[in-house]
Short mmCIF file of C-alpha atoms in Angstrom, two decimals:
data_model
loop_
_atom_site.label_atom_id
_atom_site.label_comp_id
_atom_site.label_asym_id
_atom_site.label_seq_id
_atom_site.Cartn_x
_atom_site.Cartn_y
_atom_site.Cartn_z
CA UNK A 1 16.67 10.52 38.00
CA UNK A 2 18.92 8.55 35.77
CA UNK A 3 18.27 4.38 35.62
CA UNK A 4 21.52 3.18 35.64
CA UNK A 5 20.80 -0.41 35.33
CA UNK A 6 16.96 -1.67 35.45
CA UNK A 7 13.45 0.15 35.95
CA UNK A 8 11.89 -0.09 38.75
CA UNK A 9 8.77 -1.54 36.81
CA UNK A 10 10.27 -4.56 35.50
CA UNK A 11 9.75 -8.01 36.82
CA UNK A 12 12.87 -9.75 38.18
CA UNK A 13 13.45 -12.55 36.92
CA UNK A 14 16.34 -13.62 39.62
CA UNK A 15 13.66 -13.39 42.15
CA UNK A 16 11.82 -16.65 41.60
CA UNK A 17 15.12 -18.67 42.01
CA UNK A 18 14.11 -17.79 45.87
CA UNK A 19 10.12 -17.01 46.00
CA UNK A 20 8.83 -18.61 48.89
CA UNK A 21 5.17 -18.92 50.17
CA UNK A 22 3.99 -16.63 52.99
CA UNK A 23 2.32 -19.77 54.15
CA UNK A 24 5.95 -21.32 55.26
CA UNK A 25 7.60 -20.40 58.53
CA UNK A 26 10.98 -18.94 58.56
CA UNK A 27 12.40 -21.38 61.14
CA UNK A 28 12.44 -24.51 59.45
CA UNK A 29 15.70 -25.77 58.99
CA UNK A 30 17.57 -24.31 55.94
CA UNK A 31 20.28 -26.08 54.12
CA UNK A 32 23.44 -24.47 55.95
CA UNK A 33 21.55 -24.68 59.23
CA UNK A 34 23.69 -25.99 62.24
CA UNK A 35 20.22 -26.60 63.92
CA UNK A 36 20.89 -29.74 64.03
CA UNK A 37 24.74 -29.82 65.36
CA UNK A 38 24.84 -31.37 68.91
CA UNK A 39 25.69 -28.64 71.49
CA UNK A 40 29.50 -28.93 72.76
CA UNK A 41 29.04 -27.08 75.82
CA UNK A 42 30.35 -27.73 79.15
CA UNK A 43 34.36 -27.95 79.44
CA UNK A 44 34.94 -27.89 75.74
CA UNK A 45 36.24 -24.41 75.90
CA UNK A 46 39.30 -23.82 73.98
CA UNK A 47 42.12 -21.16 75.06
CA UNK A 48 42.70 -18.80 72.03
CA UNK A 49 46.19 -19.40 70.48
CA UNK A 50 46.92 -15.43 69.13
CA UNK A 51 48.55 -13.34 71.62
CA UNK A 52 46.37 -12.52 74.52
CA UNK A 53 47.70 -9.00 75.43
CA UNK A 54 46.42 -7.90 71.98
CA UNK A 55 43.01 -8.46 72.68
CA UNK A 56 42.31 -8.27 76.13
CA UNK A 57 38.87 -7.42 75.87
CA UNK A 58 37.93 -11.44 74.04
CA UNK A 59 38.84 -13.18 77.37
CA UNK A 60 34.90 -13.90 77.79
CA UNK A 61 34.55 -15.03 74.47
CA UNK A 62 37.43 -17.28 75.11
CA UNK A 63 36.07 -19.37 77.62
CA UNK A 64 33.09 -19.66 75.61
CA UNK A 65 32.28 -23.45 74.59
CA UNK A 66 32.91 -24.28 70.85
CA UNK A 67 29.70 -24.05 69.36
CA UNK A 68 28.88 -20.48 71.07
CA UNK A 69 32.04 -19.65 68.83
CA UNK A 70 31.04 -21.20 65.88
CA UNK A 71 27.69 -19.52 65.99
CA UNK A 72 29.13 -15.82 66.80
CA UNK A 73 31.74 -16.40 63.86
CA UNK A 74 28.42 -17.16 61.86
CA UNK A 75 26.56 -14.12 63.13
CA UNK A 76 30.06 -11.69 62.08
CA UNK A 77 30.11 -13.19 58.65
CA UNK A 78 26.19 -13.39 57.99
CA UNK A 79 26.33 -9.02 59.28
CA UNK A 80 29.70 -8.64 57.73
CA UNK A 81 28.31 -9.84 54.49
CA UNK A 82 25.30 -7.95 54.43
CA UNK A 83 27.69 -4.83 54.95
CA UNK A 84 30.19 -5.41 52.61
CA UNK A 85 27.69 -6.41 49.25
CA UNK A 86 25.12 -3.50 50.48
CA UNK A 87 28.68 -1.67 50.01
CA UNK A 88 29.85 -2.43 46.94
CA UNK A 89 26.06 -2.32 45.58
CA UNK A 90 26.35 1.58 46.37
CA UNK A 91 29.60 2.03 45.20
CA UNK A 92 28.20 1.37 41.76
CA UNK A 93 26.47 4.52 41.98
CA UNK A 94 29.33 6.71 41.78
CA UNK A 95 29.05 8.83 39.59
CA UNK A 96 25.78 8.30 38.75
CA UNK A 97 23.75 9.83 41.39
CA UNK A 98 21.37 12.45 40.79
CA UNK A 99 23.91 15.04 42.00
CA UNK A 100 27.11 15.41 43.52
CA UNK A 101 26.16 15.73 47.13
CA UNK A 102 24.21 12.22 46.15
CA UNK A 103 27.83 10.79 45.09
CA UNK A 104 29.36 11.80 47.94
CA UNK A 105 26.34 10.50 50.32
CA UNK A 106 26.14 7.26 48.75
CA UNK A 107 29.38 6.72 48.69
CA UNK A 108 29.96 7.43 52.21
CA UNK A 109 27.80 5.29 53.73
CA UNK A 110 29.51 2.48 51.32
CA UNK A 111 32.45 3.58 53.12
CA UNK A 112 30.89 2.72 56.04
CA UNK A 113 29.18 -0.16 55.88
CA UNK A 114 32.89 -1.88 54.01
CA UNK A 115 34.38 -0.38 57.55
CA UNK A 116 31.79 -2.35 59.07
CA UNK A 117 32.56 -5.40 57.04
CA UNK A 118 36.05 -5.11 57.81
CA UNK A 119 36.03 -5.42 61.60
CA UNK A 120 32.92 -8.34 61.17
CA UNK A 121 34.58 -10.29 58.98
CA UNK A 122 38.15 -10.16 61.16
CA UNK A 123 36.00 -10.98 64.06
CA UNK A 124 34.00 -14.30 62.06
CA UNK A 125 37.77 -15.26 60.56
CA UNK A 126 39.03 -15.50 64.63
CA UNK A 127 35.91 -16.95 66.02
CA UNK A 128 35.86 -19.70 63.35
CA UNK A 129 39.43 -21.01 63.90
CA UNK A 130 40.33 -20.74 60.37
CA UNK A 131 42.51 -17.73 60.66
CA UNK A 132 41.05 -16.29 57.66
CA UNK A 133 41.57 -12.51 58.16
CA UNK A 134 38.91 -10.21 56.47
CA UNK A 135 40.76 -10.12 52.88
CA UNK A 136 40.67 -14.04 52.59
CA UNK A 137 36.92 -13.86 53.82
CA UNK A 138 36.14 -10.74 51.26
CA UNK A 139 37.89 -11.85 48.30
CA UNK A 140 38.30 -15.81 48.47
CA UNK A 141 35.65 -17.03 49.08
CA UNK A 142 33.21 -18.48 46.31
CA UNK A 143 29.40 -17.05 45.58
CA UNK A 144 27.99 -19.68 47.43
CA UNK A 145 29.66 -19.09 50.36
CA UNK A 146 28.72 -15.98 51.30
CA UNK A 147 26.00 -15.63 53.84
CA UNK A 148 24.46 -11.72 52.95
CA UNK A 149 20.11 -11.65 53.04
CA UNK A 150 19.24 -11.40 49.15
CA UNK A 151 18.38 -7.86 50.02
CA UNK A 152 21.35 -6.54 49.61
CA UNK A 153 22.41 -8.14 46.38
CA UNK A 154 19.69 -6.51 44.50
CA UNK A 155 20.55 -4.46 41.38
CA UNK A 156 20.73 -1.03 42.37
CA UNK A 157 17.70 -0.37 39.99
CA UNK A 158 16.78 3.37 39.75
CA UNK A 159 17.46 6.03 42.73
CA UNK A 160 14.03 5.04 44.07
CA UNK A 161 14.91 0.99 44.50
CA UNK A 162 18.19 2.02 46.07
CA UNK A 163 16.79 4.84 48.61
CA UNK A 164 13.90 1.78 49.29
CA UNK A 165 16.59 -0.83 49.84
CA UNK A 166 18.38 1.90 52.36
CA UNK A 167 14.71 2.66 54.00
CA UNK A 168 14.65 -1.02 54.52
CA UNK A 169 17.80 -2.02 55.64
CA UNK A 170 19.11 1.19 57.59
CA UNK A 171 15.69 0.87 59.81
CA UNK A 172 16.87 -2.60 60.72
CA UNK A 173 20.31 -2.01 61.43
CA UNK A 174 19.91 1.26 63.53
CA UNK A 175 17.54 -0.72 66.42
CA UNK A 176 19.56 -4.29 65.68
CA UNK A 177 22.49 -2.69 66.53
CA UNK A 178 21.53 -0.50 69.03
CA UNK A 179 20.50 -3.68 71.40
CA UNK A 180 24.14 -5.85 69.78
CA UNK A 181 25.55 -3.06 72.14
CA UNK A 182 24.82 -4.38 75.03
CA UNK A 183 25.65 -8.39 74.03
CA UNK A 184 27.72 -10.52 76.07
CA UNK A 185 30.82 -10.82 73.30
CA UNK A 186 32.28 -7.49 74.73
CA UNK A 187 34.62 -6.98 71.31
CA UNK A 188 31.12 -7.57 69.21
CA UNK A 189 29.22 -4.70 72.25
CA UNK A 190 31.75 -2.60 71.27
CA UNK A 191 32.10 -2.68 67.47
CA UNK A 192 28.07 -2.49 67.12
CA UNK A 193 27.74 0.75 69.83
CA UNK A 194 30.11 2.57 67.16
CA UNK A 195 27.95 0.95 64.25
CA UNK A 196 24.82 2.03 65.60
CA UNK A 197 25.73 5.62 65.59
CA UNK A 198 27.25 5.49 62.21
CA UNK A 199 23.75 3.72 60.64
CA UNK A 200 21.76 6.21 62.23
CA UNK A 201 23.03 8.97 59.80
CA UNK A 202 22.64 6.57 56.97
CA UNK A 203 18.45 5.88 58.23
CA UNK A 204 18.05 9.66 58.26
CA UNK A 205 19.59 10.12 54.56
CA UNK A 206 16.98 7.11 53.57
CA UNK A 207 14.35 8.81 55.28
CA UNK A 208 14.69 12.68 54.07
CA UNK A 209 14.67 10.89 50.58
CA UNK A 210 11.40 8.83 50.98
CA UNK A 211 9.44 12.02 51.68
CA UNK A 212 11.32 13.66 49.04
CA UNK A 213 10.34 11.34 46.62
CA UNK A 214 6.99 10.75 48.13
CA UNK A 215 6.13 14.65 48.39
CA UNK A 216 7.33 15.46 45.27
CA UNK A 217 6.42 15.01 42.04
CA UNK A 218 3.70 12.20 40.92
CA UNK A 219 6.46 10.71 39.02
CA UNK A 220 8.78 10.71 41.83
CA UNK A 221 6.45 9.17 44.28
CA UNK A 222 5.42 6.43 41.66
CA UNK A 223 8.59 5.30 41.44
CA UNK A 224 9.28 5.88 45.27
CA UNK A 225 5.96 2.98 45.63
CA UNK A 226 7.37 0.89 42.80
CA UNK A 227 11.02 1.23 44.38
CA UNK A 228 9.04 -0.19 47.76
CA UNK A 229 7.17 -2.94 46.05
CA UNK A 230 10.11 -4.15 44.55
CA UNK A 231 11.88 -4.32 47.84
CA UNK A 232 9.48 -5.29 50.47
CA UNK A 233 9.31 -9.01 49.62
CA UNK A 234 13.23 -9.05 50.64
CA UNK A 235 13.00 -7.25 54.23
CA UNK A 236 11.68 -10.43 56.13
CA UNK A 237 14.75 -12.55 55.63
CA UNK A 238 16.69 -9.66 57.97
CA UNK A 239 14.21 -10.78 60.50
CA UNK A 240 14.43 -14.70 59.76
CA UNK A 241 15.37 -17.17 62.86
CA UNK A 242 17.31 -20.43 62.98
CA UNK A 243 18.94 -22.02 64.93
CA UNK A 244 22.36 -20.22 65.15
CA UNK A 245 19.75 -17.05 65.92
CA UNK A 246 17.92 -18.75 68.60
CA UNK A 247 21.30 -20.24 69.89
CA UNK A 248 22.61 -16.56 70.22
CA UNK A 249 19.87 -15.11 71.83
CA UNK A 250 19.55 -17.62 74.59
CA UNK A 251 23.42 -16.61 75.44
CA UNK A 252 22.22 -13.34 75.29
CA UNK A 253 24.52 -12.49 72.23
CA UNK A 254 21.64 -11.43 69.32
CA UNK A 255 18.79 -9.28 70.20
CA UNK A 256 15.72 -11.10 70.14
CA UNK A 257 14.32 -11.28 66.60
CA UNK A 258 11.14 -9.83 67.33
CA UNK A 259 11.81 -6.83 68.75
CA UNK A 260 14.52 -5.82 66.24
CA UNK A 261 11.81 -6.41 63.68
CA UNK A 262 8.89 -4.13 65.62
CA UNK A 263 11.02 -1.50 65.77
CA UNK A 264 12.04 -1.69 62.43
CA UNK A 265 8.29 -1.65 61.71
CA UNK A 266 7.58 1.31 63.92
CA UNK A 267 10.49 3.22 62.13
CA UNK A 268 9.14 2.40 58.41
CA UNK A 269 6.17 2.75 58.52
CA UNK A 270 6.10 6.08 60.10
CA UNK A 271 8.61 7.22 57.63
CA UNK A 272 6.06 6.00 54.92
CA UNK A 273 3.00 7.65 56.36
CA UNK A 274 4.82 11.30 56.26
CA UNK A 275 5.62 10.83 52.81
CA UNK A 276 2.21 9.64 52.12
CA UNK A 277 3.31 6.24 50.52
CA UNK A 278 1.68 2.56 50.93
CA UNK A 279 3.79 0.23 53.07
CA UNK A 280 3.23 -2.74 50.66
CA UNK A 281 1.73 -6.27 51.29
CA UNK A 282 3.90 -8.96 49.51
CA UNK A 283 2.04 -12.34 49.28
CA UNK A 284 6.19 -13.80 49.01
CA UNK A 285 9.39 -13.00 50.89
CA UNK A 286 12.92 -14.01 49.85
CA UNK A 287 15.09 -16.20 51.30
CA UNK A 288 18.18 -18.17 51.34
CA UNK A 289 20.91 -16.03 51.56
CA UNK A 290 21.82 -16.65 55.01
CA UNK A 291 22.18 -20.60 53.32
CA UNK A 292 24.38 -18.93 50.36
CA UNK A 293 21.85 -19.34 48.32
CA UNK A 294 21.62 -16.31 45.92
CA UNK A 295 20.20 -14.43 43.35
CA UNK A 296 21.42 -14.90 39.43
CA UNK A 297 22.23 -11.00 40.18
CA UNK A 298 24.94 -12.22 42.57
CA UNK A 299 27.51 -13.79 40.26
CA UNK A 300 28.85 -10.69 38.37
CA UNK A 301 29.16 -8.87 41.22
CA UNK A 302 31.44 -10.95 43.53
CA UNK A 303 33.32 -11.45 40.31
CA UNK A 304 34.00 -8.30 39.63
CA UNK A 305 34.07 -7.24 43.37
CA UNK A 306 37.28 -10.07 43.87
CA UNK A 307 38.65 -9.02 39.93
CA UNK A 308 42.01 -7.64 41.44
CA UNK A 309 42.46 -9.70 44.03
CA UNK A 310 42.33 -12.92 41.30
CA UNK A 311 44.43 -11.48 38.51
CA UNK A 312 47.18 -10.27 41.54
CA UNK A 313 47.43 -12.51 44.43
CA UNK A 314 48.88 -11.30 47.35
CA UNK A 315 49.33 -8.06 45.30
CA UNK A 316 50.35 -4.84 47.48
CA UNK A 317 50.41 -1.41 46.75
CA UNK B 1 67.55 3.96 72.19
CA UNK B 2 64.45 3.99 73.27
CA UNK B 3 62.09 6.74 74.46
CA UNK B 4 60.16 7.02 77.20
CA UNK B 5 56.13 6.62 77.08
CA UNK B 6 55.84 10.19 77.18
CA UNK B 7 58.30 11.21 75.06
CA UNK B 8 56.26 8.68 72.61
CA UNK B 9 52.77 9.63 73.27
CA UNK B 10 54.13 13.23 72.39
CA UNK B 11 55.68 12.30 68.83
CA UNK B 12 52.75 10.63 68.14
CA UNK B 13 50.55 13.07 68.84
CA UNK B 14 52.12 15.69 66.90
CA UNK B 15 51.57 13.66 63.46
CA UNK B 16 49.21 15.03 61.46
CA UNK B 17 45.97 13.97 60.31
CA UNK B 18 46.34 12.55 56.89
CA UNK B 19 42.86 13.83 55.92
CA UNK B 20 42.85 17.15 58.04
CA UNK B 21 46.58 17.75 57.77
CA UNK B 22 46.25 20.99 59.48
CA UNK B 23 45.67 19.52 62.61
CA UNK B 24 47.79 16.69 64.61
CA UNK B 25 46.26 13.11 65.75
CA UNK B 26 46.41 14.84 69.28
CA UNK B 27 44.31 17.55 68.38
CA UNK B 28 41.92 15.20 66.71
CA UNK B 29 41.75 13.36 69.60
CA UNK B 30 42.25 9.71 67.97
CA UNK B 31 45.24 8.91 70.29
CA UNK B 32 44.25 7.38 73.44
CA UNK B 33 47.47 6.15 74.84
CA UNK B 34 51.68 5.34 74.72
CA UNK B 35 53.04 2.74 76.27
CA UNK B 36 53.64 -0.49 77.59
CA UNK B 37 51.13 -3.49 76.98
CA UNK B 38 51.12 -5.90 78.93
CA UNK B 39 53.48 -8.39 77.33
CA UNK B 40 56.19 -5.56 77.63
CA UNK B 41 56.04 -4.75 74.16
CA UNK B 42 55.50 -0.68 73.06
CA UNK B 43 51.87 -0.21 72.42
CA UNK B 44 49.95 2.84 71.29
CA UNK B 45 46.24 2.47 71.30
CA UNK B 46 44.25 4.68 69.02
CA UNK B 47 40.67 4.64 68.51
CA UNK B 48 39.09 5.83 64.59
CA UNK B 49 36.74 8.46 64.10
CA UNK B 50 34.76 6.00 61.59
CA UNK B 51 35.10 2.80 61.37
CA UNK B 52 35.32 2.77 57.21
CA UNK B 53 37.62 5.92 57.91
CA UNK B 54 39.86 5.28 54.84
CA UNK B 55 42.74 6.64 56.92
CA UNK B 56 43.43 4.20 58.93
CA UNK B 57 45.88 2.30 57.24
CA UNK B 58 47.88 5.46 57.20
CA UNK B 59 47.75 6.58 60.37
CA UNK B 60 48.51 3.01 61.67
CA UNK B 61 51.51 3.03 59.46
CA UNK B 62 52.82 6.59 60.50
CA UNK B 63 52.21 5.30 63.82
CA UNK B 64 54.20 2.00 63.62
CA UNK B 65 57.03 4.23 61.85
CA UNK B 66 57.01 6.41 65.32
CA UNK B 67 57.30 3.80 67.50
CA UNK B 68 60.55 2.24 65.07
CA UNK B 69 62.55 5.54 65.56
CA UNK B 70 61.67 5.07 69.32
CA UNK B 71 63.32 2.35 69.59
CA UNK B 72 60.67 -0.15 69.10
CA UNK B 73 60.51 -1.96 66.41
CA UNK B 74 58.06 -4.67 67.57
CA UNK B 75 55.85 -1.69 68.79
CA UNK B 76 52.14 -2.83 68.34
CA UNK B 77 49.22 -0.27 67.09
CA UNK B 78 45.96 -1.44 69.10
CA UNK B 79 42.44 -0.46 67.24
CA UNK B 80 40.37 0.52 70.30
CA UNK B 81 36.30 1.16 69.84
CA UNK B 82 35.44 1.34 72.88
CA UNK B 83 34.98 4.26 74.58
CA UNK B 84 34.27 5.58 70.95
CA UNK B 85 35.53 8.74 69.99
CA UNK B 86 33.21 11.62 69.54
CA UNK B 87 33.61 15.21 68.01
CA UNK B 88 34.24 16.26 72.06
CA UNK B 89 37.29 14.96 72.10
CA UNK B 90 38.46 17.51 69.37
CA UNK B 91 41.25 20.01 71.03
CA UNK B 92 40.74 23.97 71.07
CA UNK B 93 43.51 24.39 69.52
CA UNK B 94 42.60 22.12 66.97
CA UNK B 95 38.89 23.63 66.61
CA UNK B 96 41.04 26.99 65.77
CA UNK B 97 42.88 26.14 63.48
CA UNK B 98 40.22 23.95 61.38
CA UNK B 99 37.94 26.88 61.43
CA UNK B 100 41.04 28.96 60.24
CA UNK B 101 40.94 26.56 57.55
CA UNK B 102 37.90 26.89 55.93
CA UNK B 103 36.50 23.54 58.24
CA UNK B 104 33.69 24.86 60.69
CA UNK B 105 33.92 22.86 63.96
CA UNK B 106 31.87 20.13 65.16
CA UNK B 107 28.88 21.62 67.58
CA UNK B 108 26.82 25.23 67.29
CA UNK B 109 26.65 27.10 70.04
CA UNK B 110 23.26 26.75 69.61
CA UNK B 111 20.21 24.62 68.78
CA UNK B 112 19.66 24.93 65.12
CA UNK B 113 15.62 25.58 66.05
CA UNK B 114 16.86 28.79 67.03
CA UNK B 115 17.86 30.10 63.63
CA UNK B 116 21.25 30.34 64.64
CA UNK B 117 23.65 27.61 62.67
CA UNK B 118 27.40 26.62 62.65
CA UNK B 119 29.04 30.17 62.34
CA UNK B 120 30.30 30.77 58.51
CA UNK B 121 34.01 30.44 58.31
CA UNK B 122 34.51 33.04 56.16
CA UNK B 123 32.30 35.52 57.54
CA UNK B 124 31.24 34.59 60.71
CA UNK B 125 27.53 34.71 59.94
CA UNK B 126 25.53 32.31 61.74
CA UNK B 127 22.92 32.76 59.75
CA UNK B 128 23.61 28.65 58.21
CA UNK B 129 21.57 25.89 56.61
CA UNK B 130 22.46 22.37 56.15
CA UNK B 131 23.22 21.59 52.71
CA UNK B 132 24.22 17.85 52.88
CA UNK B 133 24.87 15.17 55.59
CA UNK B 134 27.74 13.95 53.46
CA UNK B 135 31.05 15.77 52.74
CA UNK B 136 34.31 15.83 51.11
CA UNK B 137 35.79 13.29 53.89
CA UNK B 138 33.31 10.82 56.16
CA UNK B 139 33.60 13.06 59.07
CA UNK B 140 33.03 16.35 57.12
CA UNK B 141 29.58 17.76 56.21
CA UNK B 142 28.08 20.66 53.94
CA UNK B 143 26.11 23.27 55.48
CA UNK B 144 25.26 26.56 53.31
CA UNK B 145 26.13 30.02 54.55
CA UNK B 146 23.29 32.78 53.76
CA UNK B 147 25.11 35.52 54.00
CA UNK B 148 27.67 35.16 51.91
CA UNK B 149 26.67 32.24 50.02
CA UNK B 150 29.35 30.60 50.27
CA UNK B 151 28.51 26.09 50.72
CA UNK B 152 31.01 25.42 53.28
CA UNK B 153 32.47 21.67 55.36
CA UNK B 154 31.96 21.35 58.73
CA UNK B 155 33.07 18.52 60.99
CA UNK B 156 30.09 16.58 61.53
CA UNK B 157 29.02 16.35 64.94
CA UNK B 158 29.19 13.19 66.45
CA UNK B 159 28.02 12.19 70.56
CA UNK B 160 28.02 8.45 70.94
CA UNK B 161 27.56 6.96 74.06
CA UNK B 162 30.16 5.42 75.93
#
């Protein structure tokens, strides 16, 4: 295995910009939050302006009240973001994979999860009024404003920090989108059914390389543990709760937190046992990405991820 | 001069897959319908086989070109996800001629635990291992023939619900 940008082994120093006690609870209010924004329910539904024979399927979101809309446009862009920089993250594998087959896996599931970005980010850019379509969301907006857990952002590290960042994150999308499916926003239902089946192929590449690594050599399965250890400490902030979360699941449009993180649990950690690796105990967990709040890591790679789009705007090809 | 729906569903169909040009969208089963929406306009509703499918863009613009020599130039291309689109909906003609291409089709005849795989498109044998998940396209994967050796795509299968 080739280390195409840090060693597993090495402290981080971009972590401690973010290190937070286990001791704190996850639903305090974050900076960002719209805890505290009065609900506008009741009549303060708002027709949608685009073309209603083009997207039949929104009427229910359309008589939605305001802030239901404001928190599913949050929802799209905080899942839209975690798909699109967990996409570009593997796209800087290519061609630097172990093997060939490795190039072409990685880079397929980029391909999906920037699909997956794609229709999120169209959906947050309608919900939120702004008319924003997925290009303005992708490429103009600032660090800061992007909404991705700190997970994703991670350097790639070696093979083993990338398959453990997949481990994590594929376990939690499979059963998070898997209940999405059946939400009440039938457009969202309907996107995340699709998604579901597409993540499941990416949580069973993850999980054939954990026991790979894990079974193999003693090299490979020391850096499989160190790959874990270095990402553990970021899987809790997929399971956070605010209030936009607890918002959505009282409408019935998020699955509830818990259960998403259970099975996500459940999936891990019986992936772990097979390959006879440690599921590790952090004593921190990450957070503030869902606040746009990021890692020193993130900088350089929206900048070079919006490069083209700066030097040429409105450029076509 | 404009066409009729079926006249339009037809040429639409019989564009090929930018990816798989050996088969049509209609064989692929992408195209779900031609017609009228419900503001009057032309509408052809077509539903992706991946989401991140990097042909879309193409396909939606071959489509929109279609519906222009139809006679509608505000003709509309409608993404649909929903019911998603599985390997089933794959035509026999266009599981011939894939496999006449090189491509095995989606779906064994029979459980892998059997020992018998995806037959080899070059010689038949189903005597097949999966090599990787991941292929040359996002719906293609490699399986490994061990009879003749030869490491070989095949669409990979996909059943979602829905």
């Amino acid at each position: 295995m080739r280390e195409p940008v840090t060693t597993a082994a090495r402290p981080q120093p971009d972590d401690t910009a973010a290190r937070r006690q286990p001791g704190d609870t996850a639903d305090q209010p974050q900076p960002g939050d719209t805890a505290a924004r009065p609900h506008s329910g009741g009549p303060a539904a708002r027709p949608r302006s685009e073309d209603p024979a083009s997207r039949p399927r929104s009427a229910d979101t359309a008589a939605r009240p305001e802030a239901a809309r404001a928190d599913l446009a949050e929802l799209a862009l905080r899942l839209g973001d975690d798909a699109l920089v967990l996409g570009q993250r593997l796209c800087q594998w290519i061609p630097r994979a172990p093997m060939i087959e490795e190039d072409l896996a990685l880079s397929n599931i980029a391909l999906d999860l920037i699909g997956h970005a794609r229709v999120l980010l169209s959906r947050s850019g309608e919900l939120d009024g702004s008319g924003r379509d997925e290009d303005d969301l992708a490429f103009g907006r600032t660090e800061r404003e992007f909404r991705n857990a700190l997970l994703v952002e991670l350097p790639g590290g070696d093979f083993a920090v990338t398959i453990a960042r997949q481990l994590v994150f594929a376990h939690y999308a499979v059963p998070f989108y898997e209940r999405l499916a059946g939400c009440a926003d039938a457009e969202l239902a309907a996107f995340a059914a699709r998604a579901a089946a597409e993540v499941a192929f990416h949580r069973r590449h993850a999980a054939d390389w954990t026991l790979r690594l894990g079974l193999g050599t003693e090299e490979s399965a020391r850096r499989m543990q160190a790959g874990l250890e270095r990402i553990w400490p970021h899987a809790a902030e997929l399971f956070e709760s605010d209030g936009v979360v607890q918002r959505l699941v009282e409408a019935g449009l998020h699955p509830p937190v818990d259960e998403v993180r259970a099975a996500w649990h459940e999936g891990v950690t019986a992936v772990l046992a097979r390959a006879g690796l440690t599921e590790p105990a952090p004593t921190w967990h990450a957070t503030g990405g869902r606040a746009g709040l990021h890692t020193e890591a993130f900088g350089p790679l929206v900048a070079e991820m919006q490069s083209v789009r700066r030097q040429f705007p409105g450029g076509t090809w | 001069m404009s066409v009729d729906a079926d006249e339009l569903r037809a040429r639409v169909e019989a564009l090929p897959d930018p990816e798989l040009p050996m088969i049509t969208l209609g064989e692929l089963g992408v195209i779900r319908s031609a017609g009228t929406g419900a503001d009057g306009r032309a509408e052809v509703e077509f539903t992706p086989t991946f989401l991140g499918c990097p042909a879309i863009p193409a396909i939606t613009a071959a489509i929109e070109e279609v519906l222009r020599d139809c006679g509608h130039p505000d003709g509309r291309v409608r993404h649909v996800l929903t019911p998603q689109w599985t390997t089933d909906r794959i035509s026999a003609s266009g599981r011939e001629k894939l496999a006449a291409n090189g491509i095995a089709p989606p779906g064994g005849p029979t459980p892998v635990g059997l020992g018998l795989g995806t037959p080899c498109p070059h010689c038949g044998s189903q005597d097949t291992r999966p090599h990787s998940a991941f292929g040359p396209t996002r719906c293609q994967s490699m399986l490994r023939c061990a009879q003749c050796r030869e490491v070989f795509p095949c669409i990979t299968t996909m059943r979602g619900q829905g």
